[in-house]
Phi, psi and omega in degrees: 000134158327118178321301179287021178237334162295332177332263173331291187320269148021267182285356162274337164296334190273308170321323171271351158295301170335308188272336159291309170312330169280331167278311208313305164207141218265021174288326193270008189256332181288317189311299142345345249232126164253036180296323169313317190257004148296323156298356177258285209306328180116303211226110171303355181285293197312306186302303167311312177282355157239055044017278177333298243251325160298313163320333190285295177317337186247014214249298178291290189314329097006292174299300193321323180301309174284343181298320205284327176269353213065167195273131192270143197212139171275157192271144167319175173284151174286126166307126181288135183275141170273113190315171186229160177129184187239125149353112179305326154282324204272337166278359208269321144350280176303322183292327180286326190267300197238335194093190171247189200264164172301302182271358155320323217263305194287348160306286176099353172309275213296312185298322163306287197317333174298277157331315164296328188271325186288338181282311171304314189286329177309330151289317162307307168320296175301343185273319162324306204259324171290295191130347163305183178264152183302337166320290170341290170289319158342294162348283222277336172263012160300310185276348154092008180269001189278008176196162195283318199285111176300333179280327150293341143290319177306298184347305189241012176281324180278156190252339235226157206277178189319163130341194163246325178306254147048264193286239217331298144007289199272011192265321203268168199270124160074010166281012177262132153288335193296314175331292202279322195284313199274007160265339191268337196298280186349288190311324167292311195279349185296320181287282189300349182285299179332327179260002153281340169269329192316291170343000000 
């Protein structure tokens, strides 16, 4: 806390002790008691107004303060940042259009992820589009039954990533499958999303 904000605390703390000690015992309300300056002054109106006038003064002196120190402002919240990176469709996009990098394939990172989003959506669809529990729809595209395309099935039926013989394979130049299997599994969940609008 500020010097210039304890000041004002201070003397209003002594003022509300004062004024409780003054209903409490009435020795310190005689002490207190401006019956003198009504009597130097004439008039108790004169006495109020000069009340006033102090109150008026210390009032400007509170502005006069805050202009010279200013208004202290909490600081606001940090603003959510929009996250960065490329989009899980906008990668599913790239892959399907151009395919991946050579050493993706032997990482082996981008291609779960690819797989992984697409198998997920391939459950929710079946599950959207039967009306099972998700348990269900898990099953059925584990066991390779949500679509007629064997290759899109195979694809996302398994949970566990490529081999490593596999992800080299698909590493070599024009040796990848991964490209044509994660264009037809779209085409597979795009067919069954369909036949849940037919309905």
């Amino acid at each position: 806390m500020t010097a210039h904000r304890r000041g004002p605390l201070l003397v209003g703390g002594l003022l509300f002790v004062l004024g409780i000690a003054m209903l409490l015992v009435r020795g310190i309300a005689n002490l207190v008691s401006v019956d003198w300056l009504v009597d130097q002054l004439g008039h108790d109106y004169l006495v109020i107004a000069g009340f006033g006038l102090v109150a008026l003064f210390l009032a400007l002196l509170v502005i006069l303060a805050r202009s010279l120190y200013g208004f202290e402002q909490a600081t606001p919240p940090t603003a959510e940042s929009v996250p960065t990176g490329v989009p899980l469709g906008a990668q599913i996009d790239h892959v399907v259009e151009q395919g991946l990098h050579p050493y993706e394939h032997v990482t082996g990172r981008s291609r779960a992820t690819v797989r992984d989003r697409l198998r997920q959506t391939a459950i929710e669809t079946v599950r959207r589009v039967d009306g099972c529990s998700s348990a269900a729809a898990r099953a059925a595209v584990s066991a390779g039954e949500w679509t007629d395309d064997q290759a899109a099935a195979a694809f996302l039926a398994d949970e566990g990533p490529a081999p490593l013989a596999q992800r080299l394979r698909d590493a070599l130049p024009r040796g990848s499958r991964f490209q044509d299997r994660t264009a037809r599994a779209v085409t597979a969940i795009l067919e069954r999303d369909e036949q849940g609008g037919d309905r």
